[in-house]
Amino acid sequence: LAAVGAYRIQHLLGGTREYALVFNAISSGLILSVFATFLLPELLLARGWLLMAWILAIFWVDLARFWLRRGVYALRGRGWFLAPALLVGVNDEAAALAAQLANSRYSGLNVLGFVAAEHEARPPAQRNLYALGSLAALERLVARHDVEELIVATSGIHRTELVDLFRRFGGRPGLRLRFSGGLFEIVTTGLEVSQVAAVSLLDVAPVRLRGADWLLKWLLDKGLSLLLLVLGAPLMALIALAVRLDSPGPVLHRRRVLGLGGSEFDAFKFRSMRVDGDAILAQAPELAATLAREHKLKDDPRVTRVGGWLRRTSLDELPQLVNVLRGEMSIVGPRMIAPAEHEQYGQWDLNLLTVKPGITGLWQVSGRSDLSYDERVRLDMSYIRNWTIWLDLQILVQTLPAVLARRGAY
């Protein structure tokens, strides 16, 4: 485990990345054991025992780390095991970084506040964080608050200030210095460092749903959707009956949305609104304006009694398993959007259409409707650029607790 870096601080509590390291380490040990039996004939190792030891070692080590991680996350929610951190910069990028860190209980960071560059004015609080001082006072702030991490929003810092930060704090024991990439939307995409003529360059990684990756996701989508449809058929029948008895109208609602490559299709959901919803909304222009801006209403007067329960439990989305089976959606993916909403993605609109929309995804397990629209877009872009089958599995594991907690579900 030590040889593959499983004990490094950046890999501990890393979720699926940690599982992958454990798998690689134990598999490497198995290969070395088999190789040793060829070099040392007197060393007798039964192949059946080796295989059993490999399986059990992966299972028990991963299980132990899983429960350890759950315990640490629970303690972090109570304010334990958090590293004091400062954000250098007070521009929009720094505010976006602060929002992302605040919405993640896995970051392990306690962001104390902002540090303003010398040319920046001291702004009012952003997301309950204040500018604690300027770069000139950074050394004193680090010592006073026992800061362990400095996160620099590079788009708000001059180059000379960046170099000075690196010179003063780079490599200092007990203090980790991190630089964002300049644009938060790019930071949340897949970047790779390459060397060209002894020059370090950042490459934007291509979208990864190709070849073997595509096959793995296809197998996950088809297998899981078929299994859930079979097991969930009785529940779906009861929900359909409840929707029919609760209010007049069809059982299913069809929403026209965009799919892979911009193709349009009807996404199915159990109907959760009254059929005269448009007339109700016409009498409340302030709600109509909020809906046009956020595409969600927290207290929507159009929602029926059964519909409200379905939305809080996310059971209204069960019919979308049919869309997955038909190849129009994925189990895990970015949010589905209507054609009119597509324009709000701005420069990221083409990226969104490179994958299928999903029933669940990063934004669903990160706060759902409690997130701002810009935060949802950033999470979608992060998922698309950083996709792995491990990320899909991690999101699936987090989906059930998120649904049970009902945070942001309305």
mmCIF file of N, CA and C in Angstrom, residues 31-125:
data_model
loop_
_atom_site.group_PDB
_atom_site.id
_atom_site.type_symbol
_atom_site.label_atom_id
_atom_site.label_comp_id
_atom_site.label_asym_id
_atom_site.label_seq_id
_atom_site.Cartn_x
_atom_site.Cartn_y
_atom_site.Cartn_z
ATOM 1 N N ILE A 31 0.595 -10.571 -7.881
ATOM 2 C CA ILE A 31 1.476 -10.853 -9.018
ATOM 3 C C ILE A 31 2.887 -11.182 -8.543
ATOM 4 N N LEU A 32 3.382 -10.445 -7.559
ATOM 5 C CA LEU A 32 4.715 -10.722 -7.019
ATOM 6 C C LEU A 32 4.764 -12.088 -6.344
ATOM 7 N N SER A 33 3.687 -12.473 -5.674
ATOM 8 C CA SER A 33 3.646 -13.788 -5.030
ATOM 9 C C SER A 33 3.684 -14.902 -6.060
ATOM 10 N N VAL A 34 2.916 -14.742 -7.140
ATOM 11 C CA VAL A 34 2.931 -15.745 -8.209
ATOM 12 C C VAL A 34 4.310 -15.820 -8.852
ATOM 13 N N PHE A 35 4.916 -14.662 -9.082
ATOM 14 C CA PHE A 35 6.253 -14.621 -9.679
ATOM 15 C C PHE A 35 7.271 -15.306 -8.768
ATOM 16 N N ALA A 36 7.099 -15.141 -7.446
ATOM 17 C CA ALA A 36 8.029 -15.757 -6.498
ATOM 18 C C ALA A 36 7.950 -17.271 -6.537
ATOM 19 N N THR A 37 6.761 -17.826 -6.792
ATOM 20 C CA THR A 37 6.634 -19.282 -6.855
ATOM 21 C C THR A 37 7.382 -19.863 -8.044
ATOM 22 N N PHE A 38 7.548 -19.080 -9.124
ATOM 23 C CA PHE A 38 8.328 -19.546 -10.270
ATOM 24 C C PHE A 38 9.825 -19.485 -9.976
ATOM 25 N N LEU A 39 10.251 -18.462 -9.255
ATOM 26 C CA LEU A 39 11.675 -18.315 -8.949
ATOM 27 C C LEU A 39 12.117 -19.254 -7.832
ATOM 28 N N LEU A 40 11.214 -19.561 -6.919
ATOM 29 C CA LEU A 40 11.542 -20.409 -5.770
ATOM 30 C C LEU A 40 10.615 -21.618 -5.764
ATOM 31 N N PRO A 41 10.988 -22.682 -6.459
ATOM 32 C CA PRO A 41 10.113 -23.865 -6.556
ATOM 33 C C PRO A 41 9.748 -24.453 -5.198
ATOM 34 N N GLU A 42 10.647 -24.293 -4.192
ATOM 35 C CA GLU A 42 10.353 -24.854 -2.874
ATOM 36 C C GLU A 42 9.249 -24.085 -2.151
ATOM 37 N N LEU A 43 8.909 -22.890 -2.667
ATOM 38 C CA LEU A 43 7.841 -22.087 -2.069
ATOM 39 C C LEU A 43 6.507 -22.537 -2.649
ATOM 40 N N LEU A 44 5.741 -23.232 -1.861
ATOM 41 C CA LEU A 44 4.478 -23.791 -2.326
ATOM 42 C C LEU A 44 3.318 -22.898 -1.891
ATOM 43 N N LEU A 45 2.652 -22.318 -2.871
ATOM 44 C CA LEU A 45 1.480 -21.483 -2.610
ATOM 45 C C LEU A 45 0.332 -21.977 -3.479
ATOM 46 N N ALA A 46 -0.714 -22.463 -2.844
ATOM 47 C CA ALA A 46 -1.862 -22.966 -3.593
ATOM 48 C C ALA A 46 -2.552 -21.818 -4.319
ATOM 49 N N ARG A 47 -2.858 -22.043 -5.606
ATOM 50 C CA ARG A 47 -3.485 -20.974 -6.392
ATOM 51 C C ARG A 47 -4.851 -20.588 -5.833
ATOM 52 N N GLY A 48 -5.583 -21.577 -5.337
ATOM 53 C CA GLY A 48 -6.885 -21.279 -4.756
ATOM 54 C C GLY A 48 -6.785 -20.385 -3.534
ATOM 55 N N TRP A 49 -5.776 -20.644 -2.690
ATOM 56 C CA TRP A 49 -5.571 -19.812 -1.509
ATOM 57 C C TRP A 49 -5.131 -18.401 -1.898
ATOM 58 N N LEU A 50 -4.282 -18.313 -2.923
ATOM 59 C CA LEU A 50 -3.844 -16.993 -3.381
ATOM 60 C C LEU A 50 -5.023 -16.162 -3.867
ATOM 61 N N LEU A 51 -5.896 -16.799 -4.659
ATOM 62 C CA LEU A 51 -7.060 -16.083 -5.181
ATOM 63 C C LEU A 51 -7.984 -15.650 -4.050
ATOM 64 N N MET A 52 -8.203 -16.564 -3.091
ATOM 65 C CA MET A 52 -9.071 -16.227 -1.966
ATOM 66 C C MET A 52 -8.470 -15.101 -1.122
ATOM 67 N N ALA A 53 -7.153 -15.162 -0.905
ATOM 68 C CA ALA A 53 -6.495 -14.107 -0.130
ATOM 69 C C ALA A 53 -6.594 -12.765 -0.837
ATOM 70 N N TRP A 54 -6.477 -12.761 -2.160
ATOM 71 C CA TRP A 54 -6.579 -11.522 -2.947
ATOM 72 C C TRP A 54 -7.964 -10.901 -2.794
ATOM 73 N N ILE A 55 -9.002 -11.733 -2.934
ATOM 74 C CA ILE A 55 -10.377 -11.234 -2.842
ATOM 75 C C ILE A 55 -10.673 -10.711 -1.433
ATOM 76 N N LEU A 56 -10.312 -11.504 -0.420
ATOM 77 C CA LEU A 56 -10.617 -11.103 0.955
ATOM 78 C C LEU A 56 -9.826 -9.871 1.380
ATOM 79 N N ALA A 57 -8.576 -9.779 0.929
ATOM 80 C CA ALA A 57 -7.764 -8.612 1.295
ATOM 81 C C ALA A 57 -8.360 -7.335 0.723
ATOM 82 N N ILE A 58 -8.762 -7.375 -0.548
ATOM 83 C CA ILE A 58 -9.383 -6.197 -1.164
ATOM 84 C C ILE A 58 -10.669 -5.831 -0.423
ATOM 85 N N PHE A 59 -11.479 -6.836 -0.126
ATOM 86 C CA PHE A 59 -12.763 -6.579 0.530
ATOM 87 C C PHE A 59 -12.572 -5.975 1.916
ATOM 88 N N TRP A 60 -11.732 -6.604 2.750
ATOM 89 C CA TRP A 60 -11.614 -6.157 4.135
ATOM 90 C C TRP A 60 -10.871 -4.835 4.261
ATOM 91 N N VAL A 61 -9.846 -4.629 3.455
ATOM 92 C CA VAL A 61 -9.124 -3.354 3.520
ATOM 93 C C VAL A 61 -10.026 -2.212 3.055
ATOM 94 N N ASP A 62 -10.750 -2.427 1.948
ATOM 95 C CA ASP A 62 -11.662 -1.382 1.466
ATOM 96 C C ASP A 62 -12.782 -1.129 2.467
ATOM 97 N N LEU A 63 -13.303 -2.202 3.075
ATOM 98 C CA LEU A 63 -14.380 -2.035 4.050
ATOM 99 C C LEU A 63 -13.896 -1.254 5.268
ATOM 100 N N ALA A 64 -12.706 -1.583 5.748
ATOM 101 C CA ALA A 64 -12.163 -0.868 6.904
ATOM 102 C C ALA A 64 -11.959 0.606 6.588
ATOM 103 N N ARG A 65 -11.440 0.888 5.404
ATOM 104 C CA ARG A 65 -11.216 2.287 5.027
ATOM 105 C C ARG A 65 -12.540 3.011 4.805
ATOM 106 N N PHE A 66 -13.540 2.299 4.302
ATOM 107 C CA PHE A 66 -14.853 2.912 4.099
ATOM 108 C C PHE A 66 -15.431 3.390 5.430
ATOM 109 N N TRP A 67 -15.428 2.517 6.445
ATOM 110 C CA TRP A 67 -16.019 2.900 7.727
ATOM 111 C C TRP A 67 -15.173 3.942 8.442
ATOM 112 N N LEU A 68 -13.860 3.871 8.261
ATOM 113 C CA LEU A 68 -13.009 4.918 8.825
ATOM 114 C C LEU A 68 -13.341 6.267 8.200
ATOM 115 N N ARG A 69 -13.548 6.272 6.889
ATOM 116 C CA ARG A 69 -13.871 7.514 6.187
ATOM 117 C C ARG A 69 -15.231 8.042 6.629
ATOM 118 N N ARG A 70 -16.222 7.135 6.795
ATOM 119 C CA ARG A 70 -17.536 7.576 7.278
ATOM 120 C C ARG A 70 -17.408 8.254 8.642
ATOM 121 N N GLY A 71 -16.594 7.647 9.512
ATOM 122 C CA GLY A 71 -16.419 8.223 10.837
ATOM 123 C C GLY A 71 -15.764 9.589 10.798
ATOM 124 N N VAL A 72 -14.741 9.729 9.954
ATOM 125 C CA VAL A 72 -14.053 11.016 9.839
ATOM 126 C C VAL A 72 -14.993 12.070 9.262
ATOM 127 N N TYR A 73 -15.786 11.705 8.248
ATOM 128 C CA TYR A 73 -16.727 12.662 7.665
ATOM 129 C C TYR A 73 -17.758 13.115 8.697
ATOM 130 N N ALA A 74 -18.231 12.168 9.527
ATOM 131 C CA ALA A 74 -19.197 12.534 10.566
ATOM 132 C C ALA A 74 -18.578 13.509 11.565
ATOM 133 N N LEU A 75 -17.329 13.266 11.930
ATOM 134 C CA LEU A 75 -16.650 14.169 12.860
ATOM 135 C C LEU A 75 -16.378 15.526 12.214
ATOM 136 N N ARG A 76 -16.085 15.529 10.908
ATOM 137 C CA ARG A 76 -15.886 16.804 10.218
ATOM 138 C C ARG A 76 -17.161 17.629 10.230
ATOM 139 N N GLY A 77 -18.314 16.947 10.125
ATOM 140 C CA GLY A 77 -19.573 17.673 10.200
ATOM 141 C C GLY A 77 -19.782 18.354 11.536
ATOM 142 N N ARG A 78 -19.079 17.883 12.567
ATOM 143 C CA ARG A 78 -19.146 18.496 13.895
ATOM 144 C C ARG A 78 -17.986 19.451 14.152
ATOM 145 N N GLY A 79 -17.191 19.698 13.088
ATOM 146 C CA GLY A 79 -16.109 20.658 13.218
ATOM 147 C C GLY A 79 -14.765 20.076 13.591
ATOM 148 N N TRP A 80 -14.631 18.737 13.572
ATOM 149 C CA TRP A 80 -13.371 18.086 13.905
ATOM 150 C C TRP A 80 -12.591 17.784 12.629
ATOM 151 N N PHE A 81 -11.269 17.642 12.771
ATOM 152 C CA PHE A 81 -10.392 17.220 11.673
ATOM 153 C C PHE A 81 -10.514 18.127 10.452
ATOM 154 N N LEU A 82 -10.650 19.412 10.678
ATOM 155 C CA LEU A 82 -10.700 20.380 9.590
ATOM 156 C C LEU A 82 -9.410 21.189 9.579
ATOM 157 N N ALA A 83 -8.822 21.327 8.400
ATOM 158 C CA ALA A 83 -7.579 22.087 8.267
ATOM 159 C C ALA A 83 -7.907 23.559 8.051
ATOM 160 N N PRO A 84 -7.393 24.473 8.875
ATOM 161 C CA PRO A 84 -7.634 25.908 8.654
ATOM 162 C C PRO A 84 -7.054 26.346 7.312
ATOM 163 N N ALA A 85 -7.834 27.092 6.541
ATOM 164 C CA ALA A 85 -7.405 27.504 5.202
ATOM 165 C C ALA A 85 -7.775 28.956 4.957
ATOM 166 N N LEU A 86 -6.994 29.613 4.112
ATOM 167 C CA LEU A 86 -7.270 30.976 3.673
ATOM 168 C C LEU A 86 -7.354 31.000 2.158
ATOM 169 N N LEU A 87 -8.284 31.804 1.631
ATOM 170 C CA LEU A 87 -8.401 32.031 0.192
ATOM 171 C C LEU A 87 -7.729 33.357 -0.146
ATOM 172 N N VAL A 88 -6.741 33.318 -1.015
ATOM 173 C CA VAL A 88 -6.032 34.530 -1.417
ATOM 174 C C VAL A 88 -6.695 35.069 -2.679
ATOM 175 N N GLY A 89 -7.276 36.261 -2.578
ATOM 176 C CA GLY A 89 -8.050 36.845 -3.668
ATOM 177 C C GLY A 89 -9.490 37.017 -3.246
ATOM 178 N N VAL A 90 -10.144 38.037 -3.771
ATOM 179 C CA VAL A 90 -11.534 38.299 -3.382
ATOM 180 C C VAL A 90 -12.409 38.548 -4.608
ATOM 181 N N ASN A 91 -12.030 37.983 -5.746
ATOM 182 C CA ASN A 91 -12.820 38.186 -6.955
ATOM 183 C C ASN A 91 -13.868 37.083 -7.097
ATOM 184 N N ASP A 92 -14.510 37.027 -8.266
ATOM 185 C CA ASP A 92 -15.568 36.041 -8.485
ATOM 186 C C ASP A 92 -15.041 34.615 -8.404
ATOM 187 N N GLU A 93 -13.814 34.407 -8.879
ATOM 188 C CA GLU A 93 -13.239 33.061 -8.822
ATOM 189 C C GLU A 93 -13.085 32.595 -7.381
ATOM 190 N N ALA A 94 -12.597 33.482 -6.508
ATOM 191 C CA ALA A 94 -12.438 33.128 -5.101
ATOM 192 C C ALA A 94 -13.790 32.833 -4.456
ATOM 193 N N ALA A 95 -14.810 33.620 -4.807
ATOM 194 C CA ALA A 95 -16.150 33.380 -4.268
ATOM 195 C C ALA A 95 -16.682 32.026 -4.724
ATOM 196 N N ALA A 96 -16.413 31.667 -6.002
ATOM 197 C CA ALA A 96 -16.853 30.368 -6.514
ATOM 198 C C ALA A 96 -16.124 29.229 -5.810
ATOM 199 N N LEU A 97 -14.828 29.405 -5.581
ATOM 200 C CA LEU A 97 -14.070 28.399 -4.841
ATOM 201 C C LEU A 97 -14.618 28.233 -3.428
ATOM 202 N N ALA A 98 -14.909 29.354 -2.766
ATOM 203 C CA ALA A 98 -15.455 29.298 -1.409
ATOM 204 C C ALA A 98 -16.792 28.571 -1.388
ATOM 205 N N ALA A 99 -17.632 28.835 -2.388
ATOM 206 C CA ALA A 99 -18.940 28.179 -2.453
ATOM 207 C C ALA A 99 -18.786 26.681 -2.642
ATOM 208 N N GLN A 100 -17.877 26.289 -3.529
ATOM 209 C CA GLN A 100 -17.674 24.869 -3.789
ATOM 210 C C GLN A 100 -17.143 24.151 -2.548
ATOM 211 N N LEU A 101 -16.205 24.760 -1.852
ATOM 212 C CA LEU A 101 -15.643 24.143 -0.652
ATOM 213 C C LEU A 101 -16.672 24.081 0.470
ATOM 214 N N ALA A 102 -17.520 25.117 0.563
ATOM 215 C CA ALA A 102 -18.531 25.141 1.618
ATOM 216 C C ALA A 102 -19.590 24.071 1.404
ATOM 217 N N ASN A 103 -19.859 23.725 0.139
ATOM 218 C CA ASN A 103 -20.893 22.740 -0.166
ATOM 219 C C ASN A 103 -20.393 21.305 -0.068
ATOM 220 N N SER A 104 -19.099 21.115 0.165
ATOM 221 C CA SER A 104 -18.526 19.773 0.226
ATOM 222 C C SER A 104 -18.063 19.472 1.639
ATOM 223 N N ARG A 105 -18.649 18.447 2.243
ATOM 224 C CA ARG A 105 -18.194 18.042 3.574
ATOM 225 C C ARG A 105 -16.982 17.137 3.487
ATOM 226 N N TYR A 106 -16.536 16.846 2.251
ATOM 227 C CA TYR A 106 -15.398 15.959 2.066
ATOM 228 C C TYR A 106 -14.086 16.721 1.928
ATOM 229 N N SER A 107 -14.139 18.031 1.808
ATOM 230 C CA SER A 107 -12.914 18.786 1.546
ATOM 231 C C SER A 107 -11.967 18.771 2.739
ATOM 232 N N GLY A 108 -12.515 18.689 3.942
ATOM 233 C CA GLY A 108 -11.676 18.698 5.128
ATOM 234 C C GLY A 108 -11.075 20.054 5.438
ATOM 235 N N LEU A 109 -11.624 21.113 4.847
ATOM 236 C CA LEU A 109 -11.076 22.454 5.026
ATOM 237 C C LEU A 109 -12.046 23.335 5.806
ATOM 238 N N ASN A 110 -11.502 24.159 6.657
ATOM 239 C CA ASN A 110 -12.260 25.203 7.341
ATOM 240 C C ASN A 110 -11.761 26.542 6.799
ATOM 241 N N VAL A 111 -12.478 27.064 5.789
ATOM 242 C CA VAL A 111 -12.055 28.311 5.156
ATOM 243 C C VAL A 111 -12.361 29.459 6.109
ATOM 244 N N LEU A 112 -11.311 30.120 6.565
ATOM 245 C CA LEU A 112 -11.455 31.172 7.572
ATOM 246 C C LEU A 112 -11.867 32.505 6.973
ATOM 247 N N GLY A 113 -11.444 32.768 5.734
ATOM 248 C CA GLY A 113 -11.765 34.037 5.103
ATOM 249 C C GLY A 113 -10.878 34.294 3.908
ATOM 250 N N PHE A 114 -11.000 35.503 3.360
ATOM 251 C CA PHE A 114 -10.242 35.916 2.185
ATOM 252 C C PHE A 114 -9.040 36.765 2.597
ATOM 253 N N VAL A 115 -8.019 36.720 1.765
ATOM 254 C CA VAL A 115 -6.885 37.634 1.878
ATOM 255 C C VAL A 115 -6.835 38.433 0.589
ATOM 256 N N ALA A 116 -6.933 39.749 0.682
ATOM 257 C CA ALA A 116 -7.004 40.599 -0.505
ATOM 258 C C ALA A 116 -5.609 40.872 -1.047
ATOM 259 N N ALA A 117 -5.501 40.881 -2.384
ATOM 260 C CA ALA A 117 -4.264 41.327 -3.016
ATOM 261 C C ALA A 117 -4.095 42.819 -2.755
ATOM 262 N N GLU A 118 -2.873 43.299 -2.949
ATOM 263 C CA GLU A 118 -2.588 44.696 -2.616
ATOM 264 C C GLU A 118 -3.425 45.670 -3.442
ATOM 265 N N HIS A 119 -3.778 45.282 -4.689
ATOM 266 C CA HIS A 119 -4.516 46.193 -5.558
ATOM 267 C C HIS A 119 -6.023 46.062 -5.384
ATOM 268 N N GLU A 120 -6.480 45.120 -4.528
ATOM 269 C CA GLU A 120 -7.902 44.878 -4.365
ATOM 270 C C GLU A 120 -8.452 45.658 -3.176
ATOM 271 N N ALA A 121 -9.688 46.118 -3.346
ATOM 272 C CA ALA A 121 -10.375 46.768 -2.228
ATOM 273 C C ALA A 121 -10.874 45.701 -1.259
ATOM 274 N N ARG A 122 -11.060 46.069 -0.007
ATOM 275 C CA ARG A 122 -11.580 45.137 0.991
ATOM 276 C C ARG A 122 -13.098 45.069 0.839
ATOM 277 N N PRO A 123 -13.618 43.983 0.273
ATOM 278 C CA PRO A 123 -15.049 43.912 -0.007
ATOM 279 C C PRO A 123 -15.839 43.509 1.227
ATOM 280 N N PRO A 124 -17.156 43.626 1.169
ATOM 281 C CA PRO A 124 -17.980 43.088 2.248
ATOM 282 C C PRO A 124 -17.933 41.565 2.231
ATOM 283 N N ALA A 125 -18.595 40.952 3.194
ATOM 284 C CA ALA A 125 -18.556 39.494 3.317
ATOM 285 C C ALA A 125 -19.143 38.829 2.079
#
